CSV table of C-alpha atoms in Angstrom, one decimal:
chain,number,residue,atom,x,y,z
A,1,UNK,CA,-42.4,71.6,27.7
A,2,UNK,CA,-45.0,68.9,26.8
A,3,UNK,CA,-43.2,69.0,23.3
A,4,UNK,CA,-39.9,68.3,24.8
A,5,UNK,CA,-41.3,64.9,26.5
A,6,UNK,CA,-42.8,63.9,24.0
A,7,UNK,CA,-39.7,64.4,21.5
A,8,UNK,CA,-37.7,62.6,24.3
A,9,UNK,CA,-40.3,59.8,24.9
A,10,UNK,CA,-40.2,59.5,20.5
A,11,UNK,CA,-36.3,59.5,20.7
A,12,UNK,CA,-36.1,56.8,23.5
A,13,UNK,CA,-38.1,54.5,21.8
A,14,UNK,CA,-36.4,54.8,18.4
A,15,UNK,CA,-33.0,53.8,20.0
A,16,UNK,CA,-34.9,50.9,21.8
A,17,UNK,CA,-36.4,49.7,18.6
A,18,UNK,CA,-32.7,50.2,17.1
A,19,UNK,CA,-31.1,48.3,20.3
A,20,UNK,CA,-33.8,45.5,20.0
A,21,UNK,CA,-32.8,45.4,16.1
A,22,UNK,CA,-29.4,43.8,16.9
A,23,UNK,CA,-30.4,41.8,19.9
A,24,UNK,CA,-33.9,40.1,18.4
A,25,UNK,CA,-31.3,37.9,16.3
A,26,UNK,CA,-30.6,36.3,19.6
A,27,UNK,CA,-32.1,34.0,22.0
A,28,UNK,CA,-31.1,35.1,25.3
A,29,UNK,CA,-29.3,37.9,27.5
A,30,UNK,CA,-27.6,38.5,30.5
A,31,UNK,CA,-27.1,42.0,32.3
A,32,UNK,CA,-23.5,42.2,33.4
A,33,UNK,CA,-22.3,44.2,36.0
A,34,UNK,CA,-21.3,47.5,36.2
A,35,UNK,CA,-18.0,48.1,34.4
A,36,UNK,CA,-15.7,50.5,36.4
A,37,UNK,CA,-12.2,49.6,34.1
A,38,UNK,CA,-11.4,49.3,30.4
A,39,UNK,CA,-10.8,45.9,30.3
A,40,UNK,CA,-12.8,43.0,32.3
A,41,UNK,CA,-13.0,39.1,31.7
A,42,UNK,CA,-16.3,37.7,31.3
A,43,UNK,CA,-16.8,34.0,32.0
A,44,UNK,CA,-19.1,31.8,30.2
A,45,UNK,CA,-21.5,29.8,32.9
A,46,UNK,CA,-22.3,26.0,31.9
A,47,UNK,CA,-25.7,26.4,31.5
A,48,UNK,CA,-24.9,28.9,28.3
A,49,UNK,CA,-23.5,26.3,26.4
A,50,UNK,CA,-26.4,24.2,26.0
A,51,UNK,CA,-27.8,27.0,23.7
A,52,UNK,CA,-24.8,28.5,21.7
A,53,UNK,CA,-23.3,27.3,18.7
A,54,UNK,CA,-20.6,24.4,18.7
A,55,UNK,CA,-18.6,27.0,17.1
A,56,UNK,CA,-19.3,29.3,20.0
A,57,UNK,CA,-19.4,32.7,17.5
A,58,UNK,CA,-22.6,33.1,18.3
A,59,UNK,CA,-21.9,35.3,21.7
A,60,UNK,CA,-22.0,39.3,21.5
A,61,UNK,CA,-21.9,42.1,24.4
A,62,UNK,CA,-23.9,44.6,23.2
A,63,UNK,CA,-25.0,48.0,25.7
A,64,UNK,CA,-26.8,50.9,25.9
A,65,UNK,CA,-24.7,54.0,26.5
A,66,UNK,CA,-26.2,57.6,28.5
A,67,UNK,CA,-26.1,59.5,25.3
A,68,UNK,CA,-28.5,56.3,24.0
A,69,UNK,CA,-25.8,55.3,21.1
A,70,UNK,CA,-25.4,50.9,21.0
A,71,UNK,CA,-22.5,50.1,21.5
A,72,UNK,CA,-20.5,46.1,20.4
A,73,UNK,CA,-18.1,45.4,23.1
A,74,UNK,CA,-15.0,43.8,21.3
A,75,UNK,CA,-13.9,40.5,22.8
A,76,UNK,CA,-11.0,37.8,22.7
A,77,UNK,CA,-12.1,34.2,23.8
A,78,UNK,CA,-9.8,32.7,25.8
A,79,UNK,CA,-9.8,28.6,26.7
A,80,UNK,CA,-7.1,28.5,29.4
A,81,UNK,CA,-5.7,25.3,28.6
A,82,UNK,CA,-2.1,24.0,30.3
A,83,UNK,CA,0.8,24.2,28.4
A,84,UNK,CA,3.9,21.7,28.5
A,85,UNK,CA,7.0,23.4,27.6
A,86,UNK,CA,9.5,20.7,26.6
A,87,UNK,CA,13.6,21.7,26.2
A,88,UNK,CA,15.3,18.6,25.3
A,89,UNK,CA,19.2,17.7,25.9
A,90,UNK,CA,21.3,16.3,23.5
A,91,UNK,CA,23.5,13.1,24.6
A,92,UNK,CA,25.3,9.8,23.5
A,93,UNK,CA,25.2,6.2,24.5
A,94,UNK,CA,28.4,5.9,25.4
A,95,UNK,CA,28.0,1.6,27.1
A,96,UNK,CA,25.6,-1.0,26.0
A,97,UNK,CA,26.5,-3.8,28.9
A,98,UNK,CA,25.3,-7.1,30.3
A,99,UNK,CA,25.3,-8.1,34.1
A,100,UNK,CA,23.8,-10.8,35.8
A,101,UNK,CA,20.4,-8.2,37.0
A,102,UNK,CA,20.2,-7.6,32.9
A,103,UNK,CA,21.2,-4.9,30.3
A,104,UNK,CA,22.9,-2.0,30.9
A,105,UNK,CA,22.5,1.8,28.7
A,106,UNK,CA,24.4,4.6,30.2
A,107,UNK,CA,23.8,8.0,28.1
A,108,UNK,CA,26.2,11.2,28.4
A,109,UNK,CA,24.7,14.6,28.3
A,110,UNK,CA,26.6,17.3,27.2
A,111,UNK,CA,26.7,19.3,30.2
A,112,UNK,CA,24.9,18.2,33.7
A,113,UNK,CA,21.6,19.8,33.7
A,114,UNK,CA,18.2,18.7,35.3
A,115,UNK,CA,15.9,16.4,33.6
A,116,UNK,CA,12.6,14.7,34.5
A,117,UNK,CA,11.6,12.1,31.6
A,118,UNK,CA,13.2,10.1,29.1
A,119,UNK,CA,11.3,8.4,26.4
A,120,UNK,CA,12.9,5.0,25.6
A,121,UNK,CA,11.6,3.6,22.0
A,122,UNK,CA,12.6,-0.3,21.6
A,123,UNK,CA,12.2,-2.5,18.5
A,124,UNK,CA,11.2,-4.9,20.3
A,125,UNK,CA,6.9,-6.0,20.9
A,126,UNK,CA,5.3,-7.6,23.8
A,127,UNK,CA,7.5,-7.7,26.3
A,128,UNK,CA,7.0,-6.7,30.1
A,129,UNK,CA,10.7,-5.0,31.7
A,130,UNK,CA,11.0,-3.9,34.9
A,131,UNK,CA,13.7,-1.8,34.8
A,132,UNK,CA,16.2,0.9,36.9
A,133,UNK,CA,17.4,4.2,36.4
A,134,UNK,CA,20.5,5.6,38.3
A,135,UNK,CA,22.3,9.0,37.6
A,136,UNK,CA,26.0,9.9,38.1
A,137,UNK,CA,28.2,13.0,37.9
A,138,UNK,CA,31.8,10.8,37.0
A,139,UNK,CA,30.6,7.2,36.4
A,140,UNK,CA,32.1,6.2,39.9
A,141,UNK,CA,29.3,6.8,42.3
A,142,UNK,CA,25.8,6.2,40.3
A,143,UNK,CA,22.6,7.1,42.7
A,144,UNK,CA,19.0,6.0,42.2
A,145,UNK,CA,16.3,7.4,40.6
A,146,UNK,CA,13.7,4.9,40.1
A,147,UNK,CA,13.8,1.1,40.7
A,148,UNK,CA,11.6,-1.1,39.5
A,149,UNK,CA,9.8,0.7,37.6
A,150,UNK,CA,7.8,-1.6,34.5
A,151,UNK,CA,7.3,-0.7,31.0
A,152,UNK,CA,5.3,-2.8,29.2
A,153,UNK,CA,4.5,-3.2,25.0
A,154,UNK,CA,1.3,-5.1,23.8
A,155,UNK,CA,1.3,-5.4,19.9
A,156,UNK,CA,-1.9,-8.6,18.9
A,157,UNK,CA,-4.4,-8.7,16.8
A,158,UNK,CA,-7.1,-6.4,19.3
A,159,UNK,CA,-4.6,-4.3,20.7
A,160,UNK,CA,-1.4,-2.2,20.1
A,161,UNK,CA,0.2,-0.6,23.4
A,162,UNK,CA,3.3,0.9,24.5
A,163,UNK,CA,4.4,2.7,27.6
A,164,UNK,CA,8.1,3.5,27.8
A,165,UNK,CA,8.2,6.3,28.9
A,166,UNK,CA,10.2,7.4,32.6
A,167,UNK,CA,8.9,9.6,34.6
A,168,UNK,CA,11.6,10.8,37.5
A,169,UNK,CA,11.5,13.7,39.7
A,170,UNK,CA,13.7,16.2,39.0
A,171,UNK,CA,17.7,14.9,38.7
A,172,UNK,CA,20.8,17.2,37.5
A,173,UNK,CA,23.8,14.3,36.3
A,174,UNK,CA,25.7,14.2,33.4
A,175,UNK,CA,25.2,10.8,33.1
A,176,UNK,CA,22.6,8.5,33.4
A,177,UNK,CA,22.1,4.2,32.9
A,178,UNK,CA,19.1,2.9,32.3
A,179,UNK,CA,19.2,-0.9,33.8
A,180,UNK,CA,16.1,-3.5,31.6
A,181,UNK,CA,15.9,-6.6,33.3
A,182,UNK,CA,15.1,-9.1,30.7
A,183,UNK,CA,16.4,-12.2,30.1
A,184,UNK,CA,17.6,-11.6,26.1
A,185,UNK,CA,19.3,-8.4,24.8
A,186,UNK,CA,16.9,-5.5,23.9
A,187,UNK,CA,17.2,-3.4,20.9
A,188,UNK,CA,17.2,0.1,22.1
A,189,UNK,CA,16.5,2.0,18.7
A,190,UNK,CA,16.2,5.6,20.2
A,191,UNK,CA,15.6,7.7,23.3
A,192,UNK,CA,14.3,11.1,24.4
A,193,UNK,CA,15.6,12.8,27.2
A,194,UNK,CA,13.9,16.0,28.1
A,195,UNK,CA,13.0,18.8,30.9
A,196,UNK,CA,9.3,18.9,31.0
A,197,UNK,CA,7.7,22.0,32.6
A,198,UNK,CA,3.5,22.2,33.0
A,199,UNK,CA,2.2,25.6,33.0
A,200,UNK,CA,-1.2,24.9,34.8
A,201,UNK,CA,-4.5,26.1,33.0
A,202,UNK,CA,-8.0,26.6,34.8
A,203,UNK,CA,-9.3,23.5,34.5
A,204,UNK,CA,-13.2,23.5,35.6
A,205,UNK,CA,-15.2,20.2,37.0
A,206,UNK,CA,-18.1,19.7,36.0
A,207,UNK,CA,-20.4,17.5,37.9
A,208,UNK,CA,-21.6,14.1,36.8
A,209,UNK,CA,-25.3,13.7,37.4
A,210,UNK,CA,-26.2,10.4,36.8
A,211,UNK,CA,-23.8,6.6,35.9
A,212,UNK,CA,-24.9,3.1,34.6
A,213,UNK,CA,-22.4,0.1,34.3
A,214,UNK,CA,-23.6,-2.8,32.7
A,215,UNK,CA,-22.0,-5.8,31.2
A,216,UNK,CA,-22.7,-7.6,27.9
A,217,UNK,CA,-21.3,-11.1,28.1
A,218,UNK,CA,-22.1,-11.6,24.7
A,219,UNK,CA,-19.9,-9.1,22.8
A,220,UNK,CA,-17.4,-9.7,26.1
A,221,UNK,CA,-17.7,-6.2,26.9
A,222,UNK,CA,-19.4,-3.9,29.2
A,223,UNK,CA,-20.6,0.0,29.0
A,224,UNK,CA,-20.0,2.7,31.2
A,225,UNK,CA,-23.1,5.6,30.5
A,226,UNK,CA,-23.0,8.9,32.4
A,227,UNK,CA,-24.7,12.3,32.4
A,228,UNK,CA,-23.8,15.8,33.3
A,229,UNK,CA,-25.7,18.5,34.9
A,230,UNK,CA,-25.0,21.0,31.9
A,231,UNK,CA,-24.2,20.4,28.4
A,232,UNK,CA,-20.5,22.1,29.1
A,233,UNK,CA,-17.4,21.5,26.6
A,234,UNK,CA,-15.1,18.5,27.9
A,235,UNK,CA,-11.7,18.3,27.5
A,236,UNK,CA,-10.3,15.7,30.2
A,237,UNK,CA,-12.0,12.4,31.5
A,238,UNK,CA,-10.4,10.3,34.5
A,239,UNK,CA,-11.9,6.8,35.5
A,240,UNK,CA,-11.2,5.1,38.8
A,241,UNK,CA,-11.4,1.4,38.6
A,242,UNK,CA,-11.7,-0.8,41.8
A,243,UNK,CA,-9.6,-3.6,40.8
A,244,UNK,CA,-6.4,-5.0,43.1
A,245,UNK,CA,-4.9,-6.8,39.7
A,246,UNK,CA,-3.4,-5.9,36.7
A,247,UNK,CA,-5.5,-5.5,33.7
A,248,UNK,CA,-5.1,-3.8,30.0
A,249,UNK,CA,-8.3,-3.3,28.2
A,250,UNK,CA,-9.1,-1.3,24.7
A,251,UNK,CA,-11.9,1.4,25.2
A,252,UNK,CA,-13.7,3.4,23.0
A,253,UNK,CA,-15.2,7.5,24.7
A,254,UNK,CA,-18.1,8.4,22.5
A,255,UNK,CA,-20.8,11.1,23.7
A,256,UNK,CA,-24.5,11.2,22.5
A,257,UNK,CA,-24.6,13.6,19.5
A,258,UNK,CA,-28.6,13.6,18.3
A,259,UNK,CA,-31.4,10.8,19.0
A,260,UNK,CA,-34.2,10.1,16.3
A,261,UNK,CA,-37.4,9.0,17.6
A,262,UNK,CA,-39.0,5.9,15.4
A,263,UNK,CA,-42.0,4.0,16.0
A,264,UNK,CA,-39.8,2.0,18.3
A,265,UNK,CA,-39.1,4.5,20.7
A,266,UNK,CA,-35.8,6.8,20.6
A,267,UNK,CA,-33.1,5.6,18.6
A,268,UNK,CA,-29.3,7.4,20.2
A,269,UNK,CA,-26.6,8.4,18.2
A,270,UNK,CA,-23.2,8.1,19.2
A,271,UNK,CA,-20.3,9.7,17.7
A,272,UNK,CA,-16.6,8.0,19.1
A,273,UNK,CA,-14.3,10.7,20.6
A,274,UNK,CA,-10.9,8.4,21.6
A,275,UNK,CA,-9.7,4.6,21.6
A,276,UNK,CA,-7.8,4.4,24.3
A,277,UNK,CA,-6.3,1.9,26.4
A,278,UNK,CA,-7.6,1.8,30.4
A,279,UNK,CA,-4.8,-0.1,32.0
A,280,UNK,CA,-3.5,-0.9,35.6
A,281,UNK,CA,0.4,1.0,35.0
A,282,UNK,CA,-1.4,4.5,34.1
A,283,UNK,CA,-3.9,7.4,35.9
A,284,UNK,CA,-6.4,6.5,33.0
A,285,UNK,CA,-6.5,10.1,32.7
A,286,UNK,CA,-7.9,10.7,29.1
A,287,UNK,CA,-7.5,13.9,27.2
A,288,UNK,CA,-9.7,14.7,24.6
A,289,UNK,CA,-10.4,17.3,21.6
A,290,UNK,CA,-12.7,19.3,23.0
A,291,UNK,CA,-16.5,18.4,22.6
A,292,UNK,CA,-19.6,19.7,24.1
A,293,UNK,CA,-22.0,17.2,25.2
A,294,UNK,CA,-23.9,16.2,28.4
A,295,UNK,CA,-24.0,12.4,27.4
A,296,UNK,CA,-20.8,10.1,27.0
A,297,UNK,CA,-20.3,6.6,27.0
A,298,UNK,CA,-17.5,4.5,27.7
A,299,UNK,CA,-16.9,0.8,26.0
A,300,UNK,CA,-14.8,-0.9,27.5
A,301,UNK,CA,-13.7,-4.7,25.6
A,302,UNK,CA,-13.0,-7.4,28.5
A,303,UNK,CA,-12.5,-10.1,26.2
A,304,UNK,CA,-12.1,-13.1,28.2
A,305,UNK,CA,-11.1,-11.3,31.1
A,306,UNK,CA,-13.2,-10.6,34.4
A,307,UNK,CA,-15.4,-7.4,33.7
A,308,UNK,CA,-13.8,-4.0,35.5
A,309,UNK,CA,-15.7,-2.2,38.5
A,310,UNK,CA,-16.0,1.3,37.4
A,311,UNK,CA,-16.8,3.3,40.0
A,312,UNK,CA,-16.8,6.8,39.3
A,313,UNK,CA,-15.7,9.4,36.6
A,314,UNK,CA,-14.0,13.0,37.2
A,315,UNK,CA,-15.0,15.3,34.1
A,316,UNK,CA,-13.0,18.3,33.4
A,317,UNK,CA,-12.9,20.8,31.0
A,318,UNK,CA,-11.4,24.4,30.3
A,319,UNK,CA,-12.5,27.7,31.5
A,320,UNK,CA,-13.9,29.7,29.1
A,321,UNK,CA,-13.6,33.6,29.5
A,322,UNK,CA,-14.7,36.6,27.3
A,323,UNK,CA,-11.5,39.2,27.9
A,324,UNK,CA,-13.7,42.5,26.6
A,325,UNK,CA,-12.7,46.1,26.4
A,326,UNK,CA,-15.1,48.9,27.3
A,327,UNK,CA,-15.1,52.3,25.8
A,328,UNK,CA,-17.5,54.4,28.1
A,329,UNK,CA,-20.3,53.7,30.5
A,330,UNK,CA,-23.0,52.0,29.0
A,331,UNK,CA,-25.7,49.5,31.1
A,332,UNK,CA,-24.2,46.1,29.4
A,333,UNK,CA,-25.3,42.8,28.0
A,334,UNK,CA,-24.8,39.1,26.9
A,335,UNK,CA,-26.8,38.1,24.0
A,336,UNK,CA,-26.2,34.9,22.5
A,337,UNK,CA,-28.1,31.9,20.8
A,338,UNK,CA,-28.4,32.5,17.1
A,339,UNK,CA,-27.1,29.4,14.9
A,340,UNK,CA,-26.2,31.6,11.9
A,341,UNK,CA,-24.2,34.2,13.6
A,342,UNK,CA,-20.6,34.7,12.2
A,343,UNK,CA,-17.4,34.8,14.0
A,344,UNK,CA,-16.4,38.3,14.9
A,345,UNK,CA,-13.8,40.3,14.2
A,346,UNK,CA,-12.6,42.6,16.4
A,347,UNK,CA,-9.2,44.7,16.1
A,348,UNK,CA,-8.2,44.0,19.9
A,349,UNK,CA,-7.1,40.1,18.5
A,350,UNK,CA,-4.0,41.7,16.8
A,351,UNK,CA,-3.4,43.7,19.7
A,352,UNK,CA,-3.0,41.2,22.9
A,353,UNK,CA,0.3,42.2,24.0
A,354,UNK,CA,-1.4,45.6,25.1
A,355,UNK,CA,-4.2,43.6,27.1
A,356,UNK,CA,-3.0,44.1,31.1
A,357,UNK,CA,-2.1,41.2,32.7
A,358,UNK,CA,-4.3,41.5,36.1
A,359,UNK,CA,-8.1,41.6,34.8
A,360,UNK,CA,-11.1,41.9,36.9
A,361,UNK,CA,-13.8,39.9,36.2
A,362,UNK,CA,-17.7,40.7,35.8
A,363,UNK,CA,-20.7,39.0,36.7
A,364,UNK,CA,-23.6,37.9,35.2
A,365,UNK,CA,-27.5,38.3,35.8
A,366,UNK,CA,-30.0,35.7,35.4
A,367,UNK,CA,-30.7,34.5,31.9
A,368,UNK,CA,-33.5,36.5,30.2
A,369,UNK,CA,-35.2,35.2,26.6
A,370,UNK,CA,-35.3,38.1,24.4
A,371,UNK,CA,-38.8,38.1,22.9
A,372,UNK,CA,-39.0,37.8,19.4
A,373,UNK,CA,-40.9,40.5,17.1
A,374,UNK,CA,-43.8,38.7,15.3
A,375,UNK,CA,-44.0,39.4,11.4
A,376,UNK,CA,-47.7,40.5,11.0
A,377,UNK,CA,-49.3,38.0,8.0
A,378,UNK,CA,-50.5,40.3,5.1
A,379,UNK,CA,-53.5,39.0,3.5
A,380,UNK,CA,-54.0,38.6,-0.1
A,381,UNK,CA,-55.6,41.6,-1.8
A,382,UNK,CA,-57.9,38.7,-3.3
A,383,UNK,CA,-58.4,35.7,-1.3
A,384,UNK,CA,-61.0,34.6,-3.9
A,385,UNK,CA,-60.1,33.5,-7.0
A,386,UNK,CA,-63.2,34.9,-8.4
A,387,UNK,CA,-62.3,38.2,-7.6
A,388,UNK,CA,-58.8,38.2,-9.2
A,389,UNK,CA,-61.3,36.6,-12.5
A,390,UNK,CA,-63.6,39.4,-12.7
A,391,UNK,CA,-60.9,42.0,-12.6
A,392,UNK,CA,-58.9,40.1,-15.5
A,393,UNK,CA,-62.0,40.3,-16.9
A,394,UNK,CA,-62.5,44.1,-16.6
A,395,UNK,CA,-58.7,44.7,-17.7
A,396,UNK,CA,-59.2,42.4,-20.7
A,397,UNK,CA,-62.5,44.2,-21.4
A,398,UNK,CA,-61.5,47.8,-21.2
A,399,UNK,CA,-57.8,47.1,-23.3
A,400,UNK,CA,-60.4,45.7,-26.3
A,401,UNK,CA,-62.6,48.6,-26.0
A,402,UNK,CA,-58.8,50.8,-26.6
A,403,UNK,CA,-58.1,48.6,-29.4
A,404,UNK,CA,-61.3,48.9,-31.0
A,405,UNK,CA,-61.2,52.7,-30.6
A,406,UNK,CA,-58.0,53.2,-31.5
A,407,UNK,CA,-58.5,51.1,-34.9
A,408,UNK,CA,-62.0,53.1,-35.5
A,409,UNK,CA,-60.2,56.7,-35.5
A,410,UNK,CA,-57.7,54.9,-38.2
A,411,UNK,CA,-59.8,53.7,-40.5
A,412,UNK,CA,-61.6,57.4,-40.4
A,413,UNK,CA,-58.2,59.0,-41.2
A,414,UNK,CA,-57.9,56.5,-43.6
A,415,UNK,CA,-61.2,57.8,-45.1
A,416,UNK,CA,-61.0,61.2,-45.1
């Protein structure tokens, strides 16, 4: 009996030392839950991406199983991002007329069918149109859509902007006049007319911690600096402005990539993300490629203008989820944290059409650091020189006394 334990007790600690094998390449680890399906979503907390790779391959789900076998959970990482499906409708300008309120450009689709934007592109630069939009089944009755609504171009030597873009509700006509009220005849060189339809993603806010607005009159510009809780990847950035005016100022969205101590104290690196244009007609909602960061900056370039009130930031960015498949029961966990870890490759990402739609998600534990096997230091067989001299020495002696022998019994043959 005592053999048995002792065979189990030898056994159990193999597979730990195998299990411990895999996971000491990692940082940190998170128990997950207990998994009662096949297939569960797994979703990345802020505070783990502060310690993964930009990359994000470093994250593995490794468990234990009953029969003590390790097991690597396959997974799919999923960013669920919105999607904008666009149809667009072909038509004709069939009238290009003048009126007292201003221009007139009445478009024919083919059939009537629902729309909600049309993208005017003009050759013409700076101007500032208000214009009109009415839709009609039989060019008798027209109806409106939008009135005064004001597009605006801005082409000069620090900026180039253009918004021309309609945005209606939803309107089903077969034809549709777009009125410019401008005082000489616009070149209309081509238009867009489309059905737009969002398919929402999971969008995640992420709180801002700290903000600092200053102003520097002497590049006529001032800086917007705030911090997250979590270093977190960040995909949408909105800024609210307390102004009653209209203004149009270039900006530039960088975020602190690394800082250098010198002698003169911390020197920060920013790395620019967007130029964009914040501006009184818009949201000043600004998507961007996705970077993970806690630090961002916002430059904004007043020129001779008044400075802008920035009051507050919304930061947003997607959800990140781990959609994993489970073979059997196993007690599970999340390792990641290891710079040099490759992306995997798992079978289930040429197979998503048989993932189930409906998933049910696991949660985490608390983070754990896995601790770290230390390589014992091997001394030197001689950690004197004078040793390793003395045995040279002794070798260099004993290989003459060889020689000598060897050349003695020679000469003897040689003799006899």
């Amino acid at each position: 009996m005592k053999r048995k334990i002792k065979l189990f007790t030898v056994l159990t600690l193999l597979v730990s030392v195998i299990s411990f094998a895999q996971l000491k390449e990692y940082d940190y680890k998170r128990s997950l839950d207990a998994v009662k399906e096949d297939w569960h979503t797994v979703t990345v907390p802020d505070d783990v991406f502060s310690k993964v790779s930009p990359s994000l391959n470093d994250m593995r789900i490794y468990g234990i199983s009953t029969a003590l076998d390790t097991i690597e959970v396959p997974y799919i990482l999923k960013i669920n991002k919105e999607k904008t499906i666009s149809q667009k409708h072909p038509f004709e300008i069939i009238n290009t007329s003048k009126t007292d309120k201003g221009y007139y450009f009445t478009f024919k689709l083919d059939a009537p069918t629902s729309i909600n934007n049309i993208q005017l592109s003009f050759k013409d630069t700076n101007f500032d149109w208000k214009v009109d939009l009415e839709g009609s089944q039989h060019l008798k009755q027209w109806f409106t859509i939008l009135e005064d609504y004001r597009i605006l171009d801005i082409h000069n030597t620090t900026s180039v902007y253009s918004f021309t873009e309609l945005v209606l509700p939803e309107s089903s006509y077969r034809y549709f006049r777009v009125l410019v009220r401008s005082d000489q005849q616009p070149v209309l060189e081509s238009a867009l007319i489309s059905m737009d339809k969002l398919i929402d993603g999971e969008v995640v806010k992420h709180r801002v911690k700290t903000m600092k607005l200053k102003e520097d009159k002497s590049s006529k510009s001032s800086v917007f600096e705030f911090e997250l809780e979590n270093k977190v990847p960040v995909s949408r950035i909105k800024v609210h402005v307390d102004a009653n005016y209209d203004y149009f100022r270039t900006i530039n969205i960088s975020y602190l990539s690394d800082s250098i101590h010198t002698e003169k104290g911390w020197k920060y690196n920013y790395r620019n993300i967007r130029t964009a244009t914040l501006n009184s007609l818009e949201s000043n909602e600004f998507k961007i490629d996705k970077t993970i960061a806690q630090k961002f900056r916002i430059s904004v370039l007043n020129d001779d203008n008044q400075a802008l009130d920035i009051t507050s930031v919304v930061v947003e960015g997607y959800k990140h989820e781990l959609i994993a498949r489970f073979t059997q029961p196993a007690d599970y966990v999340l390792a990641y944290g290891n710079a040099s870890a490759y992306r995997p490759n798992y079978d289930i990402q040429k197979f998503k059409n048989t993932i189930p739609a409906q998933l049910t998600s696991l949660g985490l534990g608390k983070e754990v650091a896995i601790d770290k096997i230390k390589s014992t230091e091997v001394s030197p067989l001689f950690e004197n020189e004078w040793w390793l001299w003395v045995v040279m020495g002794i070798v260099i002696t004993l290989l003459a006394g060889f020689t000598f022998k060897m050349l003695s019994n020679t000469s003897s043959k040689v003799e006899e």
